[in-house]
Amino acid sequence: MSETTQNPMKPVFQMQRTMLESSQQATHDVVEAQKEAVTQMTESVEQYQTLSEQNAELSKKAVHAYFDAVESMMPEGSVDFEEFEQMLDEQYDALTENQAQMMEAALETMEENADAFDQYADSYTEVVDSSFDSFLEAHERMEASFEDASEQLEDATEELSA
């Protein structure tokens, strides 16, 4: 091909390559967003657990305050809520402990699943990258073949014109 003549298909091949590279980057972005969503979901369970524990403690204090108020309105010594409050504390503690164990198990499972998803996502992006790389190599070979064919056609045309 002469120096002044440029392959008219070069911009088409460049556009295709740019689109492929953009698709590859978009795939990476989507996978990273999914990984972040899984992480955020796990963190939200941790926050829920903390709020749940705070709520149980607040409820326990509110019930104690209620019984203290009722007891203060009664004649002194006529009612003793101490045994009932102690039983209530034991129930709240048992509930809180069971809930904490359940949440810990759920959180542990979610964290394991998040780790497994991260590994899967990393493997997936490796496969995607390998596929894109293979396709881009094939695309470059096709572009080179097209350029060679164009040069041969131009040379043949010049020879016939001469």
Short mmCIF file of N, CA and C in Angstrom, two decimals:
data_model
loop_
_atom_site.label_atom_id
_atom_site.label_comp_id
_atom_site.label_asym_id
_atom_site.label_seq_id
_atom_site.Cartn_x
_atom_site.Cartn_y
_atom_site.Cartn_z
N MET A 1 0.86 -1.17 0.00
CA MET A 1 0.00 0.00 0.00
C MET A 1 0.90 1.23 0.00
N SER A 2 0.56 2.22 -0.75
CA SER A 2 1.39 3.41 -0.80
C SER A 2 1.29 4.18 0.50
N GLU A 3 2.31 4.96 0.76
CA GLU A 3 2.38 5.71 2.01
C GLU A 3 1.24 6.71 2.14
N THR A 4 0.77 7.24 1.02
CA THR A 4 -0.27 8.26 1.08
C THR A 4 -1.65 7.66 1.25
N THR A 5 -1.79 6.36 0.93
CA THR A 5 -3.09 5.72 1.03
C THR A 5 -3.17 4.98 2.36
N GLN A 6 -4.22 5.25 3.09
CA GLN A 6 -4.42 4.55 4.37
C GLN A 6 -5.57 3.59 4.19
N ASN A 7 -5.47 2.50 4.90
CA ASN A 7 -6.53 1.49 4.86
C ASN A 7 -7.85 2.13 5.28
N PRO A 8 -8.85 2.15 4.42
CA PRO A 8 -10.12 2.79 4.75
C PRO A 8 -10.89 2.03 5.84
N MET A 9 -10.51 0.80 6.09
CA MET A 9 -11.20 0.00 7.12
C MET A 9 -10.58 0.17 8.50
N LYS A 10 -9.43 0.83 8.59
CA LYS A 10 -8.76 0.98 9.89
C LYS A 10 -9.67 1.62 10.94
N PRO A 11 -10.40 2.69 10.63
CA PRO A 11 -11.29 3.28 11.64
C PRO A 11 -12.39 2.30 12.11
N VAL A 12 -12.84 1.45 11.19
CA VAL A 12 -13.87 0.46 11.56
C VAL A 12 -13.29 -0.53 12.56
N PHE A 13 -12.07 -1.01 12.27
CA PHE A 13 -11.43 -1.95 13.18
C PHE A 13 -11.13 -1.28 14.53
N GLN A 14 -10.71 -0.02 14.51
CA GLN A 14 -10.45 0.70 15.76
C GLN A 14 -11.74 0.86 16.57
N MET A 15 -12.84 1.18 15.88
CA MET A 15 -14.12 1.35 16.56
C MET A 15 -14.55 0.02 17.19
N GLN A 16 -14.39 -1.07 16.45
CA GLN A 16 -14.76 -2.39 16.99
C GLN A 16 -13.91 -2.72 18.22
N ARG A 17 -12.61 -2.46 18.14
CA ARG A 17 -11.71 -2.72 19.26
C ARG A 17 -12.11 -1.89 20.48
N THR A 18 -12.43 -0.64 20.24
CA THR A 18 -12.85 0.24 21.34
C THR A 18 -14.14 -0.27 21.98
N MET A 19 -15.06 -0.72 21.14
CA MET A 19 -16.32 -1.26 21.67
C MET A 19 -16.08 -2.52 22.50
N LEU A 20 -15.20 -3.38 22.03
CA LEU A 20 -14.87 -4.60 22.77
C LEU A 20 -14.23 -4.27 24.12
N GLU A 21 -13.29 -3.34 24.09
CA GLU A 21 -12.62 -2.95 25.33
C GLU A 21 -13.61 -2.30 26.30
N SER A 22 -14.54 -1.52 25.77
CA SER A 22 -15.57 -0.91 26.62
C SER A 22 -16.49 -1.98 27.22
N SER A 23 -16.82 -2.97 26.44
CA SER A 23 -17.65 -4.07 26.94
C SER A 23 -16.93 -4.83 28.04
N GLN A 24 -15.65 -5.04 27.84
CA GLN A 24 -14.85 -5.74 28.85
C GLN A 24 -14.84 -4.92 30.15
N GLN A 25 -14.63 -3.63 30.04
CA GLN A 25 -14.60 -2.77 31.23
C GLN A 25 -15.97 -2.73 31.91
N ALA A 26 -17.04 -2.68 31.11
CA ALA A 26 -18.40 -2.69 31.66
C ALA A 26 -18.65 -3.98 32.43
N THR A 27 -18.17 -5.10 31.90
CA THR A 27 -18.32 -6.38 32.59
C THR A 27 -17.61 -6.33 33.94
N HIS A 28 -16.40 -5.80 33.95
CA HIS A 28 -15.67 -5.65 35.22
C HIS A 28 -16.44 -4.76 36.20
N ASP A 29 -16.98 -3.67 35.70
CA ASP A 29 -17.72 -2.74 36.56
C ASP A 29 -18.96 -3.40 37.16
N VAL A 30 -19.67 -4.17 36.36
CA VAL A 30 -20.88 -4.85 36.85
C VAL A 30 -20.51 -5.88 37.91
N VAL A 31 -19.46 -6.64 37.68
CA VAL A 31 -19.04 -7.65 38.65
C VAL A 31 -18.60 -6.98 39.95
N GLU A 32 -17.87 -5.88 39.86
CA GLU A 32 -17.44 -5.16 41.07
C GLU A 32 -18.65 -4.60 41.82
N ALA A 33 -19.65 -4.12 41.09
CA ALA A 33 -20.86 -3.61 41.73
C ALA A 33 -21.59 -4.73 42.46
N GLN A 34 -21.63 -5.91 41.85
CA GLN A 34 -22.27 -7.05 42.50
C GLN A 34 -21.51 -7.46 43.76
N LYS A 35 -20.18 -7.46 43.69
CA LYS A 35 -19.38 -7.79 44.86
C LYS A 35 -19.63 -6.78 45.98
N GLU A 36 -19.72 -5.51 45.62
CA GLU A 36 -19.98 -4.46 46.60
C GLU A 36 -21.36 -4.63 47.21
N ALA A 37 -22.35 -5.00 46.41
CA ALA A 37 -23.71 -5.21 46.92
C ALA A 37 -23.74 -6.35 47.93
N VAL A 38 -23.02 -7.41 47.65
CA VAL A 38 -22.96 -8.54 48.59
C VAL A 38 -22.29 -8.09 49.89
N THR A 39 -21.23 -7.33 49.79
CA THR A 39 -20.54 -6.81 50.98
C THR A 39 -21.47 -5.91 51.78
N GLN A 40 -22.18 -5.02 51.09
CA GLN A 40 -23.11 -4.10 51.77
C GLN A 40 -24.23 -4.86 52.47
N MET A 41 -24.71 -5.92 51.84
CA MET A 41 -25.79 -6.71 52.44
C MET A 41 -25.29 -7.36 53.74
N THR A 42 -24.09 -7.88 53.72
CA THR A 42 -23.51 -8.50 54.92
C THR A 42 -23.34 -7.46 56.02
N GLU A 43 -22.85 -6.29 55.65
CA GLU A 43 -22.68 -5.22 56.63
C GLU A 43 -24.02 -4.75 57.19
N SER A 44 -25.06 -4.76 56.38
CA SER A 44 -26.36 -4.34 56.88
C SER A 44 -26.90 -5.33 57.90
N VAL A 45 -26.58 -6.62 57.75
CA VAL A 45 -26.99 -7.61 58.75
C VAL A 45 -26.25 -7.35 60.06
N GLU A 46 -24.99 -6.99 59.97
CA GLU A 46 -24.23 -6.64 61.18
C GLU A 46 -24.87 -5.45 61.88
N GLN A 47 -25.27 -4.45 61.12
CA GLN A 47 -25.92 -3.27 61.70
C GLN A 47 -27.27 -3.64 62.29
N TYR A 48 -28.01 -4.51 61.61
CA TYR A 48 -29.30 -4.96 62.13
C TYR A 48 -29.11 -5.68 63.46
N GLN A 49 -28.07 -6.49 63.56
CA GLN A 49 -27.80 -7.21 64.80
C GLN A 49 -27.55 -6.22 65.94
N THR A 50 -26.76 -5.22 65.71
CA THR A 50 -26.47 -4.21 66.72
C THR A 50 -27.75 -3.48 67.13
N LEU A 51 -28.54 -3.07 66.15
CA LEU A 51 -29.80 -2.38 66.44
C LEU A 51 -30.76 -3.28 67.21
N SER A 52 -30.79 -4.53 66.87
CA SER A 52 -31.68 -5.48 67.54
C SER A 52 -31.28 -5.63 69.01
N GLU A 53 -30.00 -5.73 69.27
CA GLU A 53 -29.52 -5.83 70.65
C GLU A 53 -29.85 -4.56 71.43
N GLN A 54 -29.66 -3.41 70.80
CA GLN A 54 -29.99 -2.14 71.45
C GLN A 54 -31.49 -2.05 71.72
N ASN A 55 -32.31 -2.51 70.79
CA ASN A 55 -33.75 -2.49 70.95
C ASN A 55 -34.18 -3.37 72.13
N ALA A 56 -33.61 -4.56 72.23
CA ALA A 56 -33.95 -5.47 73.34
C ALA A 56 -33.58 -4.84 74.67
N GLU A 57 -32.43 -4.22 74.72
CA GLU A 57 -32.00 -3.57 75.97
C GLU A 57 -32.91 -2.39 76.31
N LEU A 58 -33.29 -1.63 75.32
CA LEU A 58 -34.20 -0.50 75.54
C LEU A 58 -35.56 -0.98 76.02
N SER A 59 -36.07 -2.05 75.40
CA SER A 59 -37.36 -2.61 75.83
C SER A 59 -37.30 -3.09 77.27
N LYS A 60 -36.21 -3.75 77.60
CA LYS A 60 -36.02 -4.25 78.96
C LYS A 60 -36.03 -3.09 79.97
N LYS A 61 -35.32 -2.02 79.63
CA LYS A 61 -35.28 -0.85 80.51
C LYS A 61 -36.67 -0.20 80.63
N ALA A 62 -37.39 -0.16 79.51
CA ALA A 62 -38.74 0.44 79.53
C ALA A 62 -39.68 -0.36 80.42
N VAL A 63 -39.62 -1.67 80.36
CA VAL A 63 -40.47 -2.51 81.22
C VAL A 63 -40.08 -2.31 82.69
N HIS A 64 -38.79 -2.25 82.98
CA HIS A 64 -38.33 -1.98 84.35
C HIS A 64 -38.85 -0.63 84.84
N ALA A 65 -38.76 0.36 83.97
CA ALA A 65 -39.23 1.70 84.34
C ALA A 65 -40.74 1.67 84.61
N TYR A 66 -41.48 0.92 83.83
CA TYR A 66 -42.93 0.80 84.03
C TYR A 66 -43.23 0.18 85.39
N PHE A 67 -42.56 -0.95 85.69
CA PHE A 67 -42.79 -1.60 86.99
C PHE A 67 -42.35 -0.71 88.15
N ASP A 68 -41.26 0.03 87.97
CA ASP A 68 -40.82 0.97 89.02
C ASP A 68 -41.88 2.05 89.24
N ALA A 69 -42.48 2.52 88.14
CA ALA A 69 -43.52 3.56 88.26
C ALA A 69 -44.75 3.00 88.96
N VAL A 70 -45.16 1.80 88.58
CA VAL A 70 -46.33 1.18 89.22
C VAL A 70 -46.05 0.94 90.69
N GLU A 71 -44.86 0.44 90.99
CA GLU A 71 -44.50 0.14 92.37
C GLU A 71 -44.47 1.41 93.22
N SER A 72 -44.03 2.52 92.60
CA SER A 72 -43.95 3.78 93.35
C SER A 72 -45.33 4.35 93.67
N MET A 73 -46.35 3.96 92.91
CA MET A 73 -47.71 4.46 93.15
C MET A 73 -48.45 3.60 94.18
N MET A 74 -47.92 2.46 94.48
CA MET A 74 -48.57 1.56 95.44
C MET A 74 -48.08 1.89 96.85
N PRO A 75 -48.89 1.54 97.84
CA PRO A 75 -48.43 1.74 99.22
C PRO A 75 -47.13 0.95 99.43
N GLU A 76 -46.23 1.55 100.17
CA GLU A 76 -44.91 0.96 100.37
C GLU A 76 -45.01 -0.44 100.95
N GLY A 77 -44.30 -1.36 100.27
CA GLY A 77 -44.25 -2.74 100.74
C GLY A 77 -45.44 -3.59 100.34
N SER A 78 -46.46 -3.02 99.68
CA SER A 78 -47.64 -3.80 99.34
C SER A 78 -47.42 -4.71 98.14
N VAL A 79 -46.55 -4.29 97.24
CA VAL A 79 -46.26 -5.09 96.04
C VAL A 79 -44.76 -5.12 95.83
N ASP A 80 -44.26 -6.32 95.52
CA ASP A 80 -42.83 -6.47 95.24
C ASP A 80 -42.69 -7.09 93.85
N PHE A 81 -42.22 -6.28 92.93
CA PHE A 81 -42.06 -6.74 91.55
C PHE A 81 -40.67 -7.32 91.28
N GLU A 82 -39.83 -7.38 92.30
CA GLU A 82 -38.44 -7.81 92.10
C GLU A 82 -38.36 -9.21 91.49
N GLU A 83 -39.13 -10.16 91.99
CA GLU A 83 -39.09 -11.52 91.44
C GLU A 83 -39.57 -11.55 89.99
N PHE A 84 -40.64 -10.78 89.74
CA PHE A 84 -41.17 -10.71 88.38
C PHE A 84 -40.15 -10.06 87.44
N GLU A 85 -39.50 -8.99 87.91
CA GLU A 85 -38.50 -8.31 87.09
C GLU A 85 -37.29 -9.20 86.84
N GLN A 86 -36.92 -10.00 87.82
CA GLN A 86 -35.82 -10.92 87.65
C GLN A 86 -36.17 -11.97 86.59
N MET A 87 -37.40 -12.49 86.64
CA MET A 87 -37.86 -13.46 85.65
C MET A 87 -37.88 -12.81 84.25
N LEU A 88 -38.34 -11.58 84.21
CA LEU A 88 -38.37 -10.84 82.95
C LEU A 88 -36.96 -10.66 82.39
N ASP A 89 -36.01 -10.31 83.26
CA ASP A 89 -34.61 -10.16 82.83
C ASP A 89 -34.06 -11.45 82.25
N GLU A 90 -34.38 -12.56 82.89
CA GLU A 90 -33.92 -13.86 82.39
C GLU A 90 -34.50 -14.15 81.01
N GLN A 91 -35.77 -13.81 80.82
CA GLN A 91 -36.42 -14.03 79.53
C GLN A 91 -35.79 -13.15 78.44
N TYR A 92 -35.56 -11.88 78.78
CA TYR A 92 -34.92 -10.98 77.83
C TYR A 92 -33.51 -11.46 77.50
N ASP A 93 -32.77 -11.88 78.53
CA ASP A 93 -31.41 -12.36 78.30
C ASP A 93 -31.40 -13.60 77.42
N ALA A 94 -32.33 -14.52 77.68
CA ALA A 94 -32.42 -15.74 76.86
C ALA A 94 -32.78 -15.39 75.42
N LEU A 95 -33.74 -14.50 75.27
CA LEU A 95 -34.14 -14.07 73.93
C LEU A 95 -32.98 -13.40 73.20
N THR A 96 -32.30 -12.51 73.89
CA THR A 96 -31.17 -11.80 73.29
C THR A 96 -30.06 -12.77 72.91
N GLU A 97 -29.78 -13.73 73.78
CA GLU A 97 -28.73 -14.70 73.50
C GLU A 97 -29.09 -15.57 72.30
N ASN A 98 -30.34 -16.05 72.26
CA ASN A 98 -30.78 -16.87 71.12
C ASN A 98 -30.73 -16.07 69.82
N GLN A 99 -31.18 -14.85 69.90
CA GLN A 99 -31.17 -14.01 68.71
C GLN A 99 -29.73 -13.74 68.26
N ALA A 100 -28.84 -13.50 69.22
CA ALA A 100 -27.44 -13.24 68.87
C ALA A 100 -26.81 -14.47 68.22
N GLN A 101 -27.12 -15.65 68.75
CA GLN A 101 -26.57 -16.89 68.15
C GLN A 101 -27.10 -17.08 66.73
N MET A 102 -28.39 -16.83 66.57
CA MET A 102 -28.99 -16.97 65.25
C MET A 102 -28.37 -15.97 64.26
N MET A 103 -28.22 -14.75 64.71
CA MET A 103 -27.65 -13.72 63.84
C MET A 103 -26.19 -14.02 63.52
N GLU A 104 -25.44 -14.51 64.51
CA GLU A 104 -24.04 -14.87 64.27
C GLU A 104 -23.94 -15.98 63.23
N ALA A 105 -24.80 -16.99 63.35
CA ALA A 105 -24.80 -18.09 62.38
C ALA A 105 -25.16 -17.56 60.99
N ALA A 106 -26.17 -16.72 60.92
CA ALA A 106 -26.58 -16.15 59.63
C ALA A 106 -25.46 -15.29 59.05
N LEU A 107 -24.86 -14.48 59.89
CA LEU A 107 -23.78 -13.60 59.44
C LEU A 107 -22.57 -14.42 58.96
N GLU A 108 -22.24 -15.46 59.70
CA GLU A 108 -21.12 -16.31 59.30
C GLU A 108 -21.40 -16.94 57.93
N THR A 109 -22.62 -17.42 57.75
CA THR A 109 -23.00 -18.01 56.47
C THR A 109 -22.93 -16.97 55.35
N MET A 110 -23.43 -15.78 55.65
CA MET A 110 -23.38 -14.72 54.63
C MET A 110 -21.95 -14.35 54.27
N GLU A 111 -21.08 -14.28 55.28
CA GLU A 111 -19.68 -13.94 55.01
C GLU A 111 -19.01 -15.03 54.18
N GLU A 112 -19.31 -16.31 54.50
CA GLU A 112 -18.76 -17.41 53.71
C GLU A 112 -19.28 -17.32 52.27
N ASN A 113 -20.57 -17.05 52.13
CA ASN A 113 -21.15 -16.92 50.80
C ASN A 113 -20.56 -15.72 50.06
N ALA A 114 -20.32 -14.64 50.78
CA ALA A 114 -19.71 -13.46 50.15
C ALA A 114 -18.31 -13.80 49.67
N ASP A 115 -17.55 -14.54 50.48
CA ASP A 115 -16.21 -14.95 50.06
C ASP A 115 -16.28 -15.86 48.83
N ALA A 116 -17.23 -16.79 48.87
CA ALA A 116 -17.40 -17.70 47.72
C ALA A 116 -17.79 -16.90 46.48
N PHE A 117 -18.68 -15.91 46.65
CA PHE A 117 -19.08 -15.10 45.50
C PHE A 117 -17.89 -14.31 44.97
N ASP A 118 -17.08 -13.75 45.87
CA ASP A 118 -15.89 -13.01 45.43
C ASP A 118 -14.96 -13.91 44.61
N GLN A 119 -14.76 -15.14 45.08
CA GLN A 119 -13.91 -16.07 44.34
C GLN A 119 -14.52 -16.39 42.98
N TYR A 120 -15.83 -16.63 42.97
CA TYR A 120 -16.52 -16.90 41.71
C TYR A 120 -16.38 -15.70 40.77
N ALA A 121 -16.62 -14.51 41.30
CA ALA A 121 -16.57 -13.31 40.47
C ALA A 121 -15.17 -13.09 39.91
N ASP A 122 -14.16 -13.33 40.74
CA ASP A 122 -12.78 -13.19 40.26
C ASP A 122 -12.48 -14.20 39.15
N SER A 123 -12.93 -15.44 39.35
CA SER A 123 -12.74 -16.46 38.30
C SER A 123 -13.48 -16.08 37.04
N TYR A 124 -14.69 -15.58 37.21
CA TYR A 124 -15.50 -15.17 36.06
C TYR A 124 -14.79 -14.06 35.28
N THR A 125 -14.28 -13.06 35.98
CA THR A 125 -13.61 -11.96 35.28
C THR A 125 -12.33 -12.44 34.60
N GLU A 126 -11.65 -13.45 35.18
CA GLU A 126 -10.48 -14.01 34.51
C GLU A 126 -10.88 -14.67 33.19
N VAL A 127 -11.98 -15.40 33.22
CA VAL A 127 -12.47 -16.05 31.99
C VAL A 127 -12.89 -14.99 30.98
N VAL A 128 -13.59 -13.96 31.46
CA VAL A 128 -14.00 -12.88 30.57
C VAL A 128 -12.79 -12.21 29.95
N ASP A 129 -11.78 -11.92 30.77
CA ASP A 129 -10.57 -11.28 30.24
C ASP A 129 -9.88 -12.17 29.22
N SER A 130 -9.79 -13.45 29.53
CA SER A 130 -9.15 -14.38 28.60
C SER A 130 -9.93 -14.43 27.28
N SER A 131 -11.25 -14.47 27.38
CA SER A 131 -12.09 -14.49 26.17
C SER A 131 -11.93 -13.22 25.36
N PHE A 132 -11.96 -12.08 26.05
CA PHE A 132 -11.78 -10.81 25.34
C PHE A 132 -10.40 -10.74 24.71
N ASP A 133 -9.37 -11.19 25.45
CA ASP A 133 -8.01 -11.16 24.90
C ASP A 133 -7.92 -12.02 23.64
N SER A 134 -8.50 -13.21 23.71
CA SER A 134 -8.49 -14.11 22.54
C SER A 134 -9.23 -13.47 21.37
N PHE A 135 -10.37 -12.88 21.68
CA PHE A 135 -11.14 -12.25 20.61
C PHE A 135 -10.39 -11.07 20.02
N LEU A 136 -9.74 -10.27 20.87
CA LEU A 136 -8.98 -9.12 20.36
C LEU A 136 -7.80 -9.58 19.52
N GLU A 137 -7.15 -10.69 19.92
CA GLU A 137 -6.05 -11.22 19.10
C GLU A 137 -6.57 -11.66 17.74
N ALA A 138 -7.71 -12.35 17.74
CA ALA A 138 -8.31 -12.78 16.47
C ALA A 138 -8.71 -11.56 15.64
N HIS A 139 -9.21 -10.54 16.30
CA HIS A 139 -9.60 -9.30 15.62
C HIS A 139 -8.38 -8.65 14.98
N GLU A 140 -7.26 -8.62 15.69
CA GLU A 140 -6.03 -8.03 15.16
C GLU A 140 -5.52 -8.83 13.97
N ARG A 141 -5.60 -10.17 14.05
CA ARG A 141 -5.18 -11.01 12.92
C ARG A 141 -6.08 -10.74 11.70
N MET A 142 -7.39 -10.61 11.96
CA MET A 142 -8.32 -10.34 10.87
C MET A 142 -8.01 -8.97 10.25
N GLU A 143 -7.70 -8.00 11.08
CA GLU A 143 -7.36 -6.67 10.56
C GLU A 143 -6.08 -6.74 9.71
N ALA A 144 -5.08 -7.47 10.22
CA ALA A 144 -3.82 -7.60 9.48
C ALA A 144 -4.06 -8.33 8.15
N SER A 145 -4.89 -9.37 8.18
CA SER A 145 -5.21 -10.11 6.94
C SER A 145 -5.92 -9.19 5.96
N PHE A 146 -6.83 -8.38 6.47
CA PHE A 146 -7.56 -7.45 5.60
C PHE A 146 -6.59 -6.44 4.99
N GLU A 147 -5.64 -5.94 5.80
CA GLU A 147 -4.66 -4.98 5.29
C GLU A 147 -3.79 -5.63 4.22
N ASP A 148 -3.36 -6.88 4.47
CA ASP A 148 -2.55 -7.60 3.47
C ASP A 148 -3.32 -7.77 2.17
N ALA A 149 -4.58 -8.19 2.30
CA ALA A 149 -5.41 -8.39 1.12
C ALA A 149 -5.61 -7.07 0.38
N SER A 150 -5.80 -5.98 1.12
CA SER A 150 -5.97 -4.66 0.49
C SER A 150 -4.71 -4.25 -0.24
N GLU A 151 -3.55 -4.50 0.39
CA GLU A 151 -2.27 -4.16 -0.26
C GLU A 151 -2.09 -4.96 -1.55
N GLN A 152 -2.40 -6.27 -1.46
CA GLN A 152 -2.26 -7.11 -2.65
C GLN A 152 -3.20 -6.65 -3.76
N LEU A 153 -4.42 -6.29 -3.39
CA LEU A 153 -5.38 -5.81 -4.38
C LEU A 153 -4.89 -4.50 -4.98
N GLU A 154 -4.37 -3.62 -4.14
CA GLU A 154 -3.88 -2.32 -4.65
C GLU A 154 -2.69 -2.55 -5.57
N ASP A 155 -1.78 -3.44 -5.17
CA ASP A 155 -0.61 -3.74 -6.00
C ASP A 155 -1.03 -4.31 -7.34
N ALA A 156 -1.99 -5.24 -7.29
CA ALA A 156 -2.48 -5.86 -8.53
C ALA A 156 -3.15 -4.82 -9.42
N THR A 157 -3.90 -3.91 -8.82
CA THR A 157 -4.57 -2.86 -9.57
C THR A 157 -3.54 -1.93 -10.21
N GLU A 158 -2.49 -1.59 -9.47
CA GLU A 158 -1.45 -0.71 -10.00
C GLU A 158 -0.72 -1.40 -11.16
N GLU A 159 -0.47 -2.72 -11.02
CA GLU A 159 0.23 -3.46 -12.09
C GLU A 159 -0.63 -3.51 -13.36
N LEU A 160 -1.95 -3.68 -13.16
CA LEU A 160 -2.82 -3.73 -14.33
C LEU A 160 -2.96 -2.37 -15.01
N SER A 161 -2.88 -1.33 -14.19
CA SER A 161 -3.00 0.03 -14.73
C SER A 161 -1.74 0.45 -15.48
N ALA A 162 -0.61 -0.15 -15.13
CA ALA A 162 0.66 0.27 -15.71
C ALA A 162 0.88 -0.24 -17.10
#
